């Protein structure tokens, strides 16, 4: 009988990517610890921020340990695709939390001890976002290298598109009964499902089993998704704000503000799908000599 012996790979800690990951672990831990010490993170926004920091801390620490002990080859997944997708997702989650938390929980003027800890936590969260952004930049595939799809620009854009769709779902409010708005919700849902499946199948190494030209199929999907988001970009504000002005006062749960947020997020995803189409087309049809 043979036993698998874990070896220690110190490069997982001393490389630039390892340093970025360790920085993210320390900064995310510091952030949620400071926020937890204040006891002021109630409500859905506070719960989301705490979840983002704790989730990113736990998964990044797990990634560091698996690479340190070189145990990741035992996992039935594409490790490079997983780490690339997660670093992009973590950067987006921490960036969102870095914006939401101070906007909701830090009041002006900031003079109390509690407010000071919240300010330090916000600063640590911003630095944590920079650490994840550095990791994304360091692990991004170089031009011509497609060994890890999710580390390419189209792959990273897939993660961005799914995350923005999740933000859209969190803001959806009062759309039933309007055919135009229901079509927009269908667009968000269909594109989210297909893009999410592409990410999952890539990480699970399942795309090779699809019996069709995968790269050309992705280009066609990106083109259809862009067209669908183009219709949503026109129809959502047309039906959402028709005959309506912003109510006064408009509180934190204001439907008008939510519809405005969905409008901007729809535009962001339209731009993302357009960029995805351009990069995917170049990768498939424009080959370097």
PDB file of C-alpha atoms in Angstrom, residues 146 149 158 207 210 212-222 277 280-285 287:
ATOM      1  CA  UNK A 146      -5.740  29.861 -24.020  1.00  0.00           C
ATOM      2  CA  UNK A 149     -10.106  29.906 -20.609  1.00  0.00           C
ATOM      3  CA  UNK A 158     -18.041  35.844 -18.152  1.00  0.00           C
ATOM      4  CA  UNK A 207     -16.806  21.610 -22.274  1.00  0.00           C
ATOM      5  CA  UNK A 210     -19.849  19.115 -26.243  1.00  0.00           C
ATOM      6  CA  UNK A 212     -19.824  20.969 -31.717  1.00  0.00           C
ATOM      7  CA  UNK A 213     -17.229  23.681 -32.463  1.00  0.00           C
ATOM      8  CA  UNK A 214     -17.136  25.207 -28.973  1.00  0.00           C
ATOM      9  CA  UNK A 215     -15.280  28.428 -29.780  1.00  0.00           C
ATOM     10  CA  UNK A 216     -17.632  29.347 -32.631  1.00  0.00           C
ATOM     11  CA  UNK A 217     -20.636  28.423 -30.493  1.00  0.00           C
ATOM     12  CA  UNK A 218     -19.443  30.867 -27.794  1.00  0.00           C
ATOM     13  CA  UNK A 219     -19.087  33.623 -30.385  1.00  0.00           C
ATOM     14  CA  UNK A 220     -22.664  32.984 -31.544  1.00  0.00           C
ATOM     15  CA  UNK A 221     -23.927  32.983 -27.972  1.00  0.00           C
ATOM     16  CA  UNK A 222     -22.157  36.255 -27.190  1.00  0.00           C
ATOM     17  CA  UNK A 277     -17.962  39.319 -28.468  1.00  0.00           C
ATOM     18  CA  UNK A 280     -13.976  36.062 -28.603  1.00  0.00           C
ATOM     19  CA  UNK A 281     -14.167  36.863 -32.304  1.00  0.00           C
ATOM     20  CA  UNK A 282     -10.511  37.873 -32.354  1.00  0.00           C
ATOM     21  CA  UNK A 283      -9.505  34.674 -30.533  1.00  0.00           C
ATOM     22  CA  UNK A 284     -11.461  32.441 -32.952  1.00  0.00           C
ATOM     23  CA  UNK A 285     -11.180  34.139 -36.342  1.00  0.00           C
ATOM     24  CA  UNK A 287      -5.081  34.002 -35.559  1.00  0.00           C
TER      25      UNK A 287
END
